[in-house]
XYZ file of C-alpha atoms in Angstrom:
122
model
C 117.336 91.324 85.888
C 120.884 92.333 86.700
C 121.731 90.666 89.997
C 120.926 87.892 92.401
C 119.598 90.512 94.841
C 117.130 91.742 92.241
C 115.953 88.179 91.641
C 115.509 87.682 95.394
C 113.466 90.905 95.617
C 111.194 89.783 92.772
C 110.778 86.385 94.417
C 109.819 87.985 97.744
C 107.256 90.310 96.109
C 105.620 87.432 94.272
C 105.650 85.232 97.373
C 103.663 87.901 99.223
C 101.080 88.017 96.410
C 100.698 84.229 96.471
C 100.360 84.278 100.265
C 97.588 86.868 99.977
C 95.747 84.702 97.477
C 95.937 81.696 99.816
C 95.260 83.403 103.149
C 92.406 82.285 105.362
C 90.199 85.343 105.576
C 86.612 85.873 106.547
C 85.745 87.467 103.204
C 86.519 85.645 99.953
C 86.846 87.420 96.615
C 86.852 84.935 93.738
C 87.813 85.846 90.175
C 86.733 83.684 87.228
C 89.985 82.798 85.458
C 88.930 80.308 82.792
C 89.943 81.073 79.217
C 86.815 83.178 78.712
C 87.600 85.293 81.782
C 91.257 85.694 80.883
C 90.358 86.687 77.313
C 87.929 89.293 78.674
C 90.529 90.826 81.008
C 90.283 88.923 84.291
C 94.051 88.842 84.947
C 94.390 92.643 85.409
C 91.267 92.556 87.610
C 92.787 89.789 89.770
C 96.046 91.725 90.044
C 94.213 94.936 90.986
C 92.250 93.099 93.682
C 95.367 91.488 95.159
C 97.284 94.775 95.134
C 94.420 96.811 96.610
C 93.692 94.295 99.374
C 97.405 94.255 100.262
C 97.696 98.064 100.134
C 94.657 98.453 102.398
C 96.010 95.795 104.831
C 92.757 93.829 104.718
C 93.902 90.755 106.627
C 90.387 89.296 106.740
C 90.109 89.156 102.928
C 91.242 86.317 100.670
C 91.553 86.806 96.907
C 91.416 83.566 94.932
C 90.657 82.379 91.439
C 88.367 79.755 89.997
C 87.543 78.297 86.605
C 84.508 79.091 84.515
C 81.625 80.615 86.454
C 79.280 79.933 83.544
C 78.300 83.354 82.251
C 80.959 83.980 79.618
C 79.202 86.968 78.061
C 79.469 88.830 81.395
C 83.194 88.238 81.983
C 85.301 89.231 83.802
C 83.277 88.035 86.792
C 84.141 88.547 90.457
C 82.175 86.941 93.276
C 82.318 88.188 96.856
C 81.491 85.834 99.710
C 80.899 87.400 103.122
C 79.950 85.066 105.984
C 76.211 84.993 106.715
C 75.366 87.079 103.623
C 74.307 86.274 100.076
C 77.036 86.004 97.472
C 77.445 89.143 95.355
C 78.385 88.678 91.703
C 80.100 91.568 89.925
C 80.165 91.372 86.133
C 82.067 93.066 83.327
C 84.701 93.975 85.893
C 87.654 96.236 85.213
C 90.650 97.195 87.352
C 89.183 100.717 87.561
C 86.114 99.407 89.438
C 88.198 97.605 92.080
C 88.875 100.564 94.444
C 85.163 101.415 94.622
C 84.208 97.807 95.377
C 86.911 97.473 98.032
C 85.929 100.751 99.689
C 82.143 100.421 99.575
C 81.571 96.662 99.710
C 84.556 95.050 101.390
C 85.296 97.844 103.874
C 81.857 99.473 104.052
C 79.608 96.418 103.833
C 77.443 97.789 101.013
C 77.626 96.047 97.612
C 78.066 98.327 94.606
C 74.778 97.477 92.897
C 75.561 99.166 89.578
C 78.274 96.571 88.855
C 76.291 93.482 89.898
C 74.621 90.885 87.752
C 71.185 92.209 88.729
C 71.953 95.669 87.337
C 73.290 94.270 84.057
C 70.447 91.787 83.544
C 67.705 94.349 84.318
């Protein structure tokens, strides 16, 4: 950091990310961020979700975090809550899977079954 202006720019960027995480949207995307999730790579997944939702201008989507979801061996875990639909639980998430989930599930309304808990447990 070399100047006060640079610090202000960083502050503004981060403020926008925090605002996105706290927005009141119709769709909630929740990332398990307990120590097990973080150790398995949940932080890059959370960042990818926040960045992709912002890039796609999805104002009806909120990205938040929670503690332990209870299935540590399947971390990182992401749960998607859409009003009047069953919760969808994505397991063993990676940042590379995020664009597909945003495009097909969040924008298209069709969960990506191959990344869900049902596909992994079968």
